[in-house]
Amino acid sequence: MSALTRLITAAARTRPDAPAVDDGERPWAWERLDAETHAFAAALLRAGFTDGPLLLAAAPGPAWVTALLGAWRSGAVAVPLDAGHPPARLARIAAGCRARAAVTADGTTPHWAPALPTIAAGARAAGNLPEVPDDATACLFHTSGSTGTPKPVVLSHRALAERTREMPAAAGLTVTDRIAQFTSPAFDAVLWEVLCALATGATLVTAPTPARTPGPALTRWLAEQRITALTCTPSQLAATPAPDAGLPDLRLLVLGGEALHLRPLTAWFTPGRRIANAYGPTEAGIEAFLAPDIGPHNDPVPIGWPLPGVVPLVLDHDDQPVPDGEAGELHLAGTGLADGYLHRPEATAAAFPTVTDPATGRPVRAYRTGDRVRRLPDGQYTFLGRTDRQLNLHGVRLEPGEIEARSVDHPEVRTAAAVLDPDRQQITLHAETTTGLTPAALRRHLADHLPPAAVPARITCRPALPRTAGGKIDRRALAAEPTDPNPPPGPPGTVLPEPLATWWHTATGTPASAGGDFYIAGGDSLGALALLARLNEHYDTDLTIGAFTADPTAEHLLRTIERRSR
C-alpha cells in the first residue's frame, strides 16, 4: 500500500462507523468505503486492468470515489473524466493516453470508445492486493494542449501524498467538516475535495447534477446538506446567489483556478466564514500556495504563502532570480511536482527545466508555470498575469492552439485565431474560410469537439485574416478589432416570456431579440450556466450547457420551454 493510500485508510481504522461519503441519500461509513475499495481493486486485478490508464467515466458519487481509490490500491492509473464532455474529445483522450479500460456505471461500453474493455463501478472480487510503490503513477489529468490535443499530466502517488499531508492543515479542516464534492472530475481540484476530506477523516458530500451548476440549486444544496467547506472558482461563486439566511454552516470557501476579484463576492463575506485563495497548476500537484483568510478589501489579492515543501523561484527571461519584490516568471520546485506529460518527452523537458535554486546554489527540477508573480513584503505572492498565449476562462485552462486546431478540422476553414477579451472574459475566434461558412455552423462543429467553456463566445468568418509583414496572422490587429464586429442579430424586442426575458437581459446586458445570439449579445459561458440553472429549475427543463452552446439563441430557449409545456 502506497503512502497515499495509507493516509486515506487511516480513518477507516480509527472511525469505522463514521460517515465517509454522503450522496444525500444514505451515507457510506468508513468501514464500508474501505471494504468496497478493496473489493473493487481486487476486481481490477482479476480483470487484468491494472497495467495501464483506467478511464473513470462513471458519474460522481460514492461508487466513483470507490473506483478512484480502488484504482490507486490496485496499481492502476486513474484517469478521471467528465462524461458530459463532447464524445470526440473523450475519444481523443482515450486514444492519446492509450487507455487500458474504462469504468462506467454499469459496465456498458462507452459509445466514444467502442473497442475499449469496461468494468462496472460496483464490481467486486476477493483477494490480496499488491504493494504499490510511491513512485507509481496515480492519476492523469488532461490540460488543454497547444498542439490541439489534450496533454496528460502525470501525478505520482508520492506527489499526491506530499500534498495530502499539507493541504488539510493549511485550510484548517477537521474531522467534523462536511466537504462538498462539487468540482467536475475532469479537473484536478476534485482531488483537493477527495483527499482533504478522506485524509482528515471528514465527510465528503457528493453534489447531485442540479447542484453542480452555479445558481439557486447549488445554494439550496449547500444549506440542505449543511456543507462546511466548498472549493470552486471565483466566477462560479459570483454566479451563485448568497441566501439571506447566510448559510451558517459554510465556514470555509476555497477559491482558485482564476484571478480573484472581490467586488462580485461581497455578499459571501460574513462573520465566522473564511474565504481562502488557492493557487496551483495541475503540474504542481493540485495546490502550491494558499492565502487562508482573504479580507473583503484586500488589495492586491494575494495567492498566498507556499505550502510546506514548495520552493517558489521567481526568475527572469534568462532563468536568473529577480530582486525580491520585483516581477518575474514563477517556477515551482520542491515536493509535489508532476512527473511530466505522458508520452511527450519534449513537452516535459520544456515545462520542467533544471534551474538553480538561489538559496542553495544547487540545480533543482522546477515547473515553469508561465505565470508572472511578485513576492509581497509579508512573504505572500501576488499573480500579475501570463507570459504566454495560454488563456484562463472561469478557472479552465485553455490553449488557443486546441481551439484553432479543432476549427481547422472543419473542411471549410483554412486557418483560425483565438483571442481572449480580458475585460469581458470572452474568447473570440476569427476563422478564415473558403466558402460561405456561417459562425453558427462553425459553433456547432466546435461544440461537438470542445468542452463548453472552450467554445468561443464570438465567432467571425471571413475570406482572409490580417497578416503581418512576415505572413503570420496579425493577432494584435485582431485583438484591437471592435468587440462586436457582427451585425445586430435582429430587430429589437424580446421574444421570451418573463422571467426568462429578464434573466437573458441580466446575463447579456441587452434584451433578447428575434434571432438573438446569447454570446453576440454580450453573454459569456458563466452567464450561460447561470441562465440555464434558472431556466431548468423554473420551467422543469433539462437543457445542458453543451446543447445550448451549439445553438445559443433565444429561439432555442423558447423551443425548449414550449416543448416542456406540451
Coordinates of C-alpha atoms in Angstrom, one line a residue:
M1 CA 0.0 0.0 0.0
S2 CA 1.5 3.4 -1.0
A3 CA 1.9 6.3 1.3
L4 CA -1.1 8.0 -0.4
T5 CA -3.5 5.1 0.3
R6 CA -2.2 4.7 3.9
L7 CA -3.1 8.4 4.5
I8 CA -6.6 7.7 3.3
T9 CA -7.2 4.4 5.1
A10 CA -6.2 5.7 8.5
A11 CA -9.7 7.0 9.2
A12 CA -11.2 3.6 8.4
R13 CA -9.2 2.1 11.3
T14 CA -10.0 4.8 13.8
R15 CA -13.6 5.8 12.9
P16 CA -15.1 2.8 11.1
D17 CA -18.7 3.8 11.8
A18 CA -18.4 7.5 11.0
P19 CA -19.7 8.8 7.6
A20 CA -17.0 8.9 4.9
V21 CA -19.0 9.6 1.7
D22 CA -22.5 11.0 1.6
D23 CA -24.6 11.4 -1.6
G24 CA -27.6 12.8 0.2
E25 CA -29.5 9.5 0.4
R26 CA -27.5 7.1 2.5
P27 CA -24.0 7.8 3.8
W28 CA -21.3 5.3 3.4
A29 CA -19.4 4.6 6.6
W30 CA -15.6 4.4 6.6
E31 CA -15.7 0.6 7.1
R32 CA -17.9 0.2 4.1
L33 CA -15.9 2.5 1.9
D34 CA -12.7 0.6 2.8
A35 CA -14.3 -2.8 2.1
E36 CA -15.8 -1.6 -1.3
T37 CA -12.5 -0.1 -2.3
H38 CA -10.6 -3.3 -1.6
A39 CA -13.2 -5.4 -3.5
F40 CA -13.1 -3.1 -6.5
A41 CA -9.3 -3.1 -6.5
A42 CA -9.4 -6.9 -6.4
A43 CA -11.9 -6.9 -9.3
L44 CA -9.5 -4.7 -11.4
L45 CA -6.7 -7.2 -10.7
R46 CA -8.8 -10.2 -11.7
A47 CA -9.8 -8.5 -14.9
G48 CA -6.2 -7.6 -15.8
F49 CA -6.9 -3.8 -15.9
T50 CA -4.1 -2.6 -13.8
D51 CA -1.4 -2.4 -16.4
G52 CA -2.4 0.9 -17.9
P53 CA -4.6 4.0 -17.7
L54 CA -8.1 3.4 -16.4
L55 CA -10.7 5.8 -17.5
L56 CA -13.2 6.8 -14.8
A57 CA -16.3 7.5 -16.8
A58 CA -18.9 6.9 -14.2
A59 CA -20.9 9.8 -12.7
P60 CA -19.7 11.4 -9.5
G61 CA -20.9 9.7 -6.3
P62 CA -19.8 7.1 -3.8
A63 CA -19.1 4.5 -6.5
W64 CA -16.9 7.0 -8.4
V65 CA -14.9 7.6 -5.2
T66 CA -14.6 3.8 -4.7
A67 CA -13.3 3.5 -8.3
L68 CA -10.7 6.2 -7.8
L69 CA -9.4 4.7 -4.5
G70 CA -9.6 1.2 -5.9
A71 CA -7.5 2.1 -8.9
W72 CA -4.9 3.5 -6.5
R73 CA -4.8 0.4 -4.3
S74 CA -4.6 -2.0 -7.3
G75 CA -1.8 0.0 -9.0
A76 CA -3.9 1.1 -11.9
V77 CA -3.6 4.7 -13.3
A78 CA -6.8 6.6 -12.7
V79 CA -7.9 9.0 -15.5
P80 CA -10.9 11.0 -14.2
L81 CA -13.2 12.2 -17.0
D82 CA -16.3 14.3 -17.3
A83 CA -18.8 12.2 -19.2
G84 CA -20.6 15.3 -20.2
H85 CA -17.7 16.5 -22.4
P86 CA -18.0 16.0 -26.1
P87 CA -17.6 12.4 -27.2
A88 CA -14.9 13.4 -29.8
R89 CA -12.8 14.9 -27.0
L90 CA -13.2 11.9 -24.8
A91 CA -12.2 9.6 -27.7
R92 CA -9.0 11.7 -28.2
I93 CA -8.2 11.4 -24.5
A94 CA -8.7 7.6 -24.5
A95 CA -6.5 7.2 -27.6
G96 CA -3.9 9.7 -26.5
C97 CA -3.2 8.1 -23.1
R98 CA -3.5 4.5 -24.6
A99 CA -6.3 3.6 -22.1
R100 CA -6.4 0.0 -20.9
A101 CA -10.0 0.0 -19.8
A102 CA -12.9 2.2 -18.7
V103 CA -15.1 2.3 -15.6
T104 CA -18.7 3.0 -16.3
A105 CA -21.8 2.9 -14.0
D106 CA -23.0 -0.5 -15.2
G107 CA -20.1 -1.8 -17.2
T108 CA -21.6 -0.6 -20.5
T109 CA -19.0 0.2 -23.2
P110 CA -18.9 4.0 -23.9
H111 CA -20.0 4.8 -27.4
W112 CA -17.0 7.1 -27.9
A113 CA -14.6 4.1 -27.3
P114 CA -16.4 1.0 -28.6
A115 CA -13.4 -1.2 -28.6
L116 CA -12.3 -0.4 -25.0
P117 CA -12.9 -3.1 -22.3
T118 CA -15.1 -1.9 -19.4
I119 CA -15.8 -2.7 -15.8
A120 CA -18.8 -1.6 -13.7
A121 CA -18.1 0.9 -10.9
G122 CA -19.6 -1.6 -8.4
A123 CA -17.6 -4.6 -9.4
R124 CA -16.3 -6.7 -6.5
A125 CA -13.9 -9.6 -6.0
A126 CA -11.8 -11.0 -3.2
G127 CA -8.0 -11.4 -3.0
N128 CA -4.8 -9.9 -1.8
L129 CA -3.7 -6.5 -3.2
P130 CA -0.1 -5.7 -4.4
E131 CA 2.3 -3.3 -2.8
V132 CA 2.1 -0.1 -4.9
P133 CA 5.4 1.9 -4.9
D134 CA 5.3 5.6 -4.1
D135 CA 6.8 6.5 -7.5
A136 CA 4.0 4.7 -9.4
T137 CA 1.6 6.9 -11.3
A138 CA -1.6 7.6 -9.5
C139 CA -3.5 9.9 -11.9
L140 CA -3.6 11.5 -15.3
F141 CA -5.3 14.9 -15.7
H142 CA -5.7 16.4 -19.1
T143 CA -5.0 20.1 -19.7
S144 CA -5.6 21.9 -22.9
G145 CA -2.7 21.3 -25.4
S146 CA -1.1 23.9 -27.6
T147 CA -0.9 21.4 -30.5
G148 CA -4.6 20.8 -30.4
T149 CA -4.5 17.5 -28.3
P150 CA -5.1 17.5 -24.6
K151 CA -1.9 16.9 -22.6
P152 CA -2.0 14.2 -19.9
V153 CA -0.2 15.4 -16.7
V154 CA 1.4 12.5 -14.8
L155 CA 0.9 12.7 -11.0
S156 CA 2.6 10.0 -8.8
H157 CA 1.4 8.5 -5.5
R158 CA 4.4 10.3 -3.9
A159 CA 3.4 13.7 -5.3
L160 CA -0.2 13.4 -4.1
A161 CA 0.8 12.1 -0.7
E162 CA 3.1 15.1 -0.2
R163 CA 0.2 17.5 -1.0
T164 CA -2.2 15.5 1.1
R165 CA -0.1 15.8 4.2
E166 CA -0.2 19.6 3.9
M167 CA -3.4 20.8 2.3
P168 CA -6.0 19.9 5.0
A169 CA -4.0 21.6 7.8
A170 CA -3.3 24.7 5.6
A171 CA -7.0 25.1 5.1
G172 CA -7.9 24.4 8.7
L173 CA -10.1 21.4 8.0
T174 CA -11.1 19.0 10.8
V175 CA -12.8 15.7 11.3
T176 CA -16.2 17.4 11.8
D177 CA -16.2 19.0 8.3
R178 CA -18.7 18.2 5.5
I179 CA -16.7 18.9 2.4
A180 CA -18.5 19.4 -0.9
Q181 CA -17.5 17.3 -3.9
F182 CA -18.7 19.9 -6.4
T183 CA -15.9 20.1 -9.0
S184 CA -16.1 18.3 -12.3
P185 CA -14.0 15.1 -12.2
A186 CA -12.0 16.3 -15.2
F187 CA -10.2 18.9 -13.2
D188 CA -7.6 18.3 -10.5
A189 CA -9.4 20.3 -7.9
V190 CA -11.6 17.2 -7.4
L191 CA -8.5 15.7 -5.7
W192 CA -8.5 18.7 -3.2
E193 CA -12.0 17.7 -2.3
V194 CA -11.4 14.0 -2.1
L195 CA -8.0 14.0 -0.4
C196 CA -8.8 16.8 2.1
A197 CA -11.9 15.0 3.2
L198 CA -10.7 11.5 3.4
A199 CA -7.2 12.2 4.8
T200 CA -8.8 14.3 7.5
G201 CA -11.5 11.8 8.4
A202 CA -14.2 14.3 7.5
T203 CA -17.2 13.6 5.3
L204 CA -17.1 14.0 1.5
V205 CA -20.6 15.1 0.3
T206 CA -21.2 14.5 -3.4
A207 CA -23.3 17.0 -5.2
P208 CA -26.2 15.9 -7.4
T209 CA -26.3 17.0 -11.0
P210 CA -28.6 20.1 -10.5
A211 CA -26.3 21.4 -7.8
R212 CA -23.2 21.2 -9.9
T213 CA -24.2 24.3 -11.9
P214 CA -23.8 27.7 -10.2
G215 CA -27.2 29.1 -9.2
P216 CA -30.0 28.7 -6.8
A217 CA -29.9 24.9 -6.8
L218 CA -26.3 25.0 -5.5
T219 CA -27.2 27.4 -2.8
R220 CA -30.1 25.2 -1.6
W221 CA -28.0 22.1 -1.6
L222 CA -25.3 23.8 0.5
A223 CA -27.9 24.6 3.0
E224 CA -29.8 21.3 3.0
Q225 CA -26.6 19.2 3.3
R226 CA -25.0 21.6 5.9
I227 CA -21.8 21.9 3.9
T228 CA -19.0 23.4 5.9
A229 CA -16.3 23.7 3.1
L230 CA -16.6 24.3 -0.6
T231 CA -14.0 24.9 -3.3
C232 CA -14.9 26.5 -6.6
T233 CA -13.7 29.3 -9.0
P234 CA -14.5 32.9 -8.1
S235 CA -16.7 33.2 -11.1
Q236 CA -18.8 30.2 -10.1
L237 CA -19.3 31.7 -6.7
A238 CA -20.2 35.1 -8.2
A239 CA -22.9 33.4 -10.2
T240 CA -24.4 31.7 -7.1
P241 CA -26.8 33.8 -5.0
A242 CA -25.8 34.1 -1.4
P243 CA -29.0 33.4 0.6
D244 CA -30.5 35.9 3.1
A245 CA -30.1 33.2 5.8
G246 CA -26.4 33.3 5.2
L247 CA -25.5 29.5 5.2
P248 CA -24.3 29.5 8.8
D249 CA -22.7 26.0 8.4
L250 CA -20.5 27.1 5.5
R251 CA -17.4 28.3 7.3
L252 CA -14.8 27.9 4.5
L253 CA -14.7 28.9 0.8
V254 CA -11.5 27.9 -1.0
L255 CA -11.4 29.8 -4.3
G256 CA -9.0 29.0 -7.1
G257 CA -8.4 28.4 -10.8
E258 CA -8.6 32.0 -11.9
A259 CA -7.7 35.5 -10.7
L260 CA -9.8 36.5 -7.6
H261 CA -11.8 39.8 -7.9
L262 CA -13.6 40.6 -4.6
R263 CA -16.3 43.1 -5.6
P264 CA -18.7 40.4 -7.0
L265 CA -18.3 38.3 -3.9
T266 CA -19.3 40.9 -1.3
A267 CA -22.4 39.0 -0.1
W268 CA -20.3 35.9 0.7
F269 CA -18.2 37.7 3.3
T270 CA -20.0 37.0 6.6
P271 CA -18.8 36.7 10.2
G272 CA -17.5 33.3 11.0
R273 CA -16.6 32.4 7.4
R274 CA -13.2 32.4 5.9
I275 CA -12.6 32.9 2.2
A276 CA -9.2 31.5 1.1
N277 CA -7.4 32.0 -2.2
A278 CA -5.6 28.9 -3.6
Y279 CA -3.1 28.7 -6.4
G280 CA -1.6 25.6 -8.0
P281 CA -1.3 24.3 -11.6
T282 CA -2.0 20.7 -12.2
E283 CA 1.7 20.2 -12.9
A284 CA 2.5 21.4 -9.3
G285 CA 0.2 18.8 -7.6
I286 CA -3.2 20.4 -7.1
E287 CA -2.2 23.3 -4.8
A288 CA 1.0 25.1 -4.2
F289 CA 0.0 28.4 -2.5
L290 CA -2.8 29.3 -0.1
A291 CA -3.9 32.7 1.3
P292 CA -6.0 31.3 4.2
D293 CA -8.1 34.3 5.0
I294 CA -8.8 37.0 2.4
G295 CA -10.5 40.2 3.6
P296 CA -13.2 42.0 1.6
H297 CA -10.8 44.9 0.9
N298 CA -7.5 43.0 0.2
D299 CA -5.5 45.0 -2.4
P300 CA -3.8 43.4 -4.1
V301 CA -5.4 40.0 -3.6
P302 CA -2.5 37.5 -2.8
I303 CA -2.3 33.9 -3.9
G304 CA -0.8 33.3 -0.5
W305 CA 2.2 31.6 1.1
P306 CA 3.7 28.5 -0.4
L307 CA 2.7 25.2 1.2
P308 CA 5.4 23.4 3.2
G309 CA 7.8 21.7 0.8
V310 CA 7.0 24.0 -2.1
V311 CA 10.0 26.1 -3.3
P312 CA 8.9 29.2 -5.3
L313 CA 11.5 30.7 -7.7
V314 CA 10.8 34.0 -9.4
L315 CA 13.1 34.2 -12.4
D316 CA 13.7 36.5 -15.4
H317 CA 13.9 35.6 -19.1
D318 CA 17.4 34.1 -18.5
D319 CA 16.2 31.9 -15.6
Q320 CA 18.0 34.2 -13.1
P321 CA 16.4 35.3 -9.9
V322 CA 14.8 38.7 -9.9
P323 CA 15.4 41.1 -6.9
D324 CA 13.0 40.4 -4.1
G325 CA 9.6 42.2 -4.7
E326 CA 10.1 42.6 -8.4
A327 CA 8.0 40.7 -11.1
G328 CA 9.2 37.6 -12.8
E329 CA 8.0 34.2 -14.0
L330 CA 7.1 31.7 -11.3
H331 CA 8.9 28.4 -11.3
L332 CA 7.9 25.8 -8.7
A333 CA 10.4 23.3 -7.2
G334 CA 10.3 21.1 -4.2
T335 CA 7.7 18.5 -3.3
G336 CA 4.5 17.5 -5.1
L337 CA 5.6 18.1 -8.7
A338 CA 4.2 16.1 -11.6
D339 CA 6.4 13.7 -13.4
G340 CA 5.7 15.4 -16.7
Y341 CA 3.4 14.8 -19.7
L342 CA 2.6 11.2 -20.7
H343 CA 4.3 10.1 -24.0
R344 CA 5.6 13.7 -24.5
P345 CA 9.3 13.9 -23.6
E346 CA 9.9 17.2 -25.5
A347 CA 7.0 19.0 -23.8
T348 CA 8.1 17.6 -20.4
A349 CA 11.6 18.9 -20.9
A350 CA 10.4 22.3 -21.9
A351 CA 8.0 22.6 -19.0
F352 CA 10.2 21.1 -16.3
P353 CA 13.7 22.6 -16.7
T354 CA 16.6 22.3 -14.4
V355 CA 17.3 25.7 -12.8
T356 CA 19.5 27.0 -10.0
D357 CA 17.9 27.5 -6.5
P358 CA 19.4 30.8 -5.4
A359 CA 19.1 29.8 -1.7
T360 CA 21.4 26.8 -2.1
G361 CA 23.2 27.3 -5.3
R362 CA 22.2 23.8 -6.4
P363 CA 20.4 22.7 -9.5
V364 CA 16.8 21.7 -9.0
R365 CA 14.0 20.4 -11.2
A366 CA 11.2 23.0 -11.4
Y367 CA 7.9 23.6 -13.2
R368 CA 7.8 26.6 -15.4
T369 CA 4.3 28.0 -14.8
G370 CA 4.1 30.8 -17.4
D371 CA 2.6 33.0 -14.6
R372 CA 4.1 36.3 -13.7
V373 CA 4.2 37.0 -9.9
R374 CA 5.9 39.1 -7.3
R375 CA 6.6 38.5 -3.7
L376 CA 4.9 40.8 -1.2
P377 CA 6.6 42.2 1.9
D378 CA 4.8 39.7 4.2
G379 CA 6.1 36.7 2.2
Q380 CA 2.9 36.1 0.2
Y381 CA 2.8 36.2 -3.6
T382 CA 0.5 38.0 -6.0
F383 CA -0.4 37.0 -9.5
L384 CA 0.2 39.5 -12.3
G385 CA -0.8 37.7 -15.5
R386 CA 0.5 35.2 -18.1
T387 CA 3.8 35.3 -20.0
D388 CA 2.4 33.2 -23.0
R389 CA -0.8 32.7 -25.1
Q390 CA -2.5 30.3 -22.6
L391 CA -5.9 31.5 -21.7
N392 CA -7.8 31.1 -18.4
L393 CA -11.5 31.4 -18.6
H394 CA -13.6 30.9 -15.4
G395 CA -10.9 28.5 -14.0
V396 CA -10.5 26.4 -17.1
R397 CA -7.0 26.4 -18.7
L398 CA -7.3 26.8 -22.5
E399 CA -4.7 26.7 -25.2
P400 CA -5.7 28.7 -28.2
G401 CA -3.9 26.0 -30.3
E402 CA -6.5 23.4 -29.3
I403 CA -9.4 25.7 -30.2
E404 CA -7.7 26.7 -33.5
A405 CA -6.8 23.1 -34.4
R406 CA -10.4 21.9 -33.9
S407 CA -11.6 24.9 -36.1
V408 CA -9.2 23.9 -38.9
D409 CA -10.6 20.4 -38.7
H410 CA -13.7 21.8 -40.4
P411 CA -13.2 21.4 -44.2
E412 CA -14.2 24.9 -44.9
V413 CA -11.8 26.6 -42.5
R414 CA -8.2 27.4 -43.8
T415 CA -6.8 28.9 -40.6
A416 CA -8.1 30.4 -37.4
A417 CA -7.0 32.6 -34.4
A418 CA -8.5 32.5 -30.9
V419 CA -8.2 35.8 -28.9
L420 CA -9.2 36.5 -25.3
D421 CA -11.0 39.7 -24.4
P422 CA -9.8 40.1 -20.8
D423 CA -12.3 42.8 -19.9
R424 CA -15.4 40.8 -20.9
Q425 CA -13.8 37.4 -20.2
Q426 CA -14.8 36.0 -23.6
I427 CA -12.9 34.2 -26.4
T428 CA -13.4 35.4 -29.9
L429 CA -12.5 33.0 -32.8
H430 CA -11.6 34.6 -36.1
A431 CA -11.8 32.0 -38.9
E432 CA -10.5 32.3 -42.5
T433 CA -13.0 30.3 -44.6
T434 CA -13.1 29.1 -48.2
T435 CA -16.9 29.4 -48.7
G436 CA -19.9 30.9 -47.0
L437 CA -19.5 29.1 -43.7
T438 CA -21.5 30.8 -41.0
P439 CA -20.5 31.4 -37.4
A440 CA -23.4 29.3 -36.3
A441 CA -22.3 26.3 -38.3
L442 CA -18.7 26.6 -37.1
R443 CA -20.0 26.9 -33.5
R444 CA -22.0 23.7 -33.9
H445 CA -18.8 21.9 -35.2
L446 CA -16.8 23.2 -32.2
A447 CA -19.5 22.2 -29.7
D448 CA -19.0 18.6 -30.9
H449 CA -15.3 18.6 -30.2
L450 CA -14.5 21.0 -27.3
P451 CA -15.7 21.4 -23.7
P452 CA -18.4 24.1 -23.4
A453 CA -16.0 26.5 -21.7
A454 CA -13.7 26.3 -24.7
V455 CA -16.3 27.1 -27.4
P456 CA -15.7 30.7 -28.3
A457 CA -18.4 33.2 -27.3
R458 CA -17.9 35.1 -30.5
I459 CA -17.0 33.7 -33.9
T460 CA -16.3 35.7 -37.1
C461 CA -15.9 34.0 -40.6
R462 CA -14.1 35.9 -43.4
P463 CA -12.2 35.3 -46.6
A464 CA -8.9 36.4 -45.1
L465 CA -7.4 37.2 -41.8
P466 CA -5.0 40.2 -41.3
R467 CA -1.3 39.2 -41.7
T468 CA 2.0 40.7 -40.6
A469 CA 4.8 41.6 -43.0
G470 CA 6.2 38.1 -42.3
G471 CA 3.0 36.4 -43.4
K472 CA 1.8 35.4 -39.9
I473 CA -1.7 36.1 -38.6
D474 CA -1.7 39.5 -37.0
R475 CA -3.1 38.7 -33.6
R476 CA -2.6 42.2 -32.3
A477 CA -4.7 43.6 -35.1
L478 CA -7.4 41.0 -34.3
A479 CA -7.3 41.9 -30.6
A480 CA -7.7 45.6 -31.5
E481 CA -10.9 45.0 -33.6
P482 CA -14.2 46.1 -32.2
T483 CA -15.6 43.5 -29.8
D484 CA -18.8 43.2 -31.8
P485 CA -17.9 43.0 -35.5
N486 CA -21.1 41.1 -36.3
P487 CA -24.2 42.9 -37.4
P488 CA -27.1 43.2 -34.9
P489 CA -28.8 39.8 -34.7
G490 CA -32.3 41.0 -35.4
P491 CA -34.9 43.6 -34.7
P492 CA -35.2 44.8 -31.1
G493 CA -37.8 43.5 -28.8
T494 CA -37.9 40.4 -26.6
V495 CA -39.1 37.1 -27.9
L496 CA -39.0 35.4 -24.4
P497 CA -41.6 35.3 -21.7
E498 CA -40.9 36.5 -18.2
P499 CA -38.9 35.8 -16.1
L500 CA -36.7 34.2 -18.8
A501 CA -36.5 37.6 -20.6
T502 CA -35.2 39.3 -17.5
W503 CA -32.6 36.5 -16.9
W504 CA -31.4 36.9 -20.5
H505 CA -31.2 40.7 -20.1
T506 CA -29.3 40.4 -16.9
A507 CA -26.7 37.9 -18.4
T508 CA -26.1 39.8 -21.6
G509 CA -27.0 43.5 -20.9
T510 CA -29.4 43.5 -23.9
P511 CA -33.0 42.3 -24.5
A512 CA -33.5 39.0 -26.3
S513 CA -34.2 39.9 -29.9
A514 CA -35.6 37.8 -32.7
G515 CA -32.7 35.7 -33.9
G516 CA -30.6 36.9 -31.0
D517 CA -27.4 35.0 -30.2
F518 CA -26.6 34.9 -26.4
Y519 CA -22.8 35.3 -26.8
I520 CA -23.0 38.0 -29.5
A521 CA -25.5 39.9 -27.3
G522 CA -22.8 40.1 -24.6
G523 CA -23.2 36.8 -22.6
D524 CA -20.4 34.5 -21.5
S525 CA -20.0 30.9 -20.5
L526 CA -20.6 31.5 -16.8
G527 CA -23.6 33.7 -17.6
A528 CA -25.0 30.9 -19.7
L529 CA -24.6 28.4 -16.8
A530 CA -26.5 30.7 -14.5
L531 CA -29.2 31.3 -17.1
L532 CA -29.6 27.6 -17.7
A533 CA -29.7 26.9 -14.0
R534 CA -32.6 29.2 -13.6
L535 CA -34.3 28.0 -16.8
N536 CA -34.2 24.3 -15.8
E537 CA -35.4 25.0 -12.3
H538 CA -38.2 27.3 -13.1
Y539 CA -39.5 25.5 -16.2
D540 CA -38.6 22.0 -15.2
T541 CA -36.4 21.5 -18.3
D542 CA -33.1 19.8 -18.8
L543 CA -31.2 21.9 -21.3
T544 CA -27.5 21.3 -21.0
I545 CA -24.7 23.8 -21.5
G546 CA -23.3 21.7 -24.4
A547 CA -26.6 21.8 -26.2
F548 CA -27.1 25.5 -25.6
T549 CA -23.5 26.3 -26.7
A550 CA -24.2 24.6 -30.1
D551 CA -27.3 26.8 -30.6
P552 CA -27.1 29.8 -28.2
T553 CA -30.2 31.6 -29.4
A554 CA -33.3 33.0 -27.8
E555 CA -35.4 30.8 -30.1
H556 CA -33.7 27.7 -28.7
L557 CA -34.7 28.7 -25.2
L558 CA -38.2 29.3 -26.4
R559 CA -38.5 26.0 -28.2
T560 CA -37.2 24.3 -25.0
I561 CA -39.9 25.7 -22.8
E562 CA -42.6 25.2 -25.4
R563 CA -41.7 21.5 -25.8
R564 CA -41.9 21.1 -22.0
S565 CA -45.3 22.8 -21.8
R566 CA -46.7 20.5 -24.5

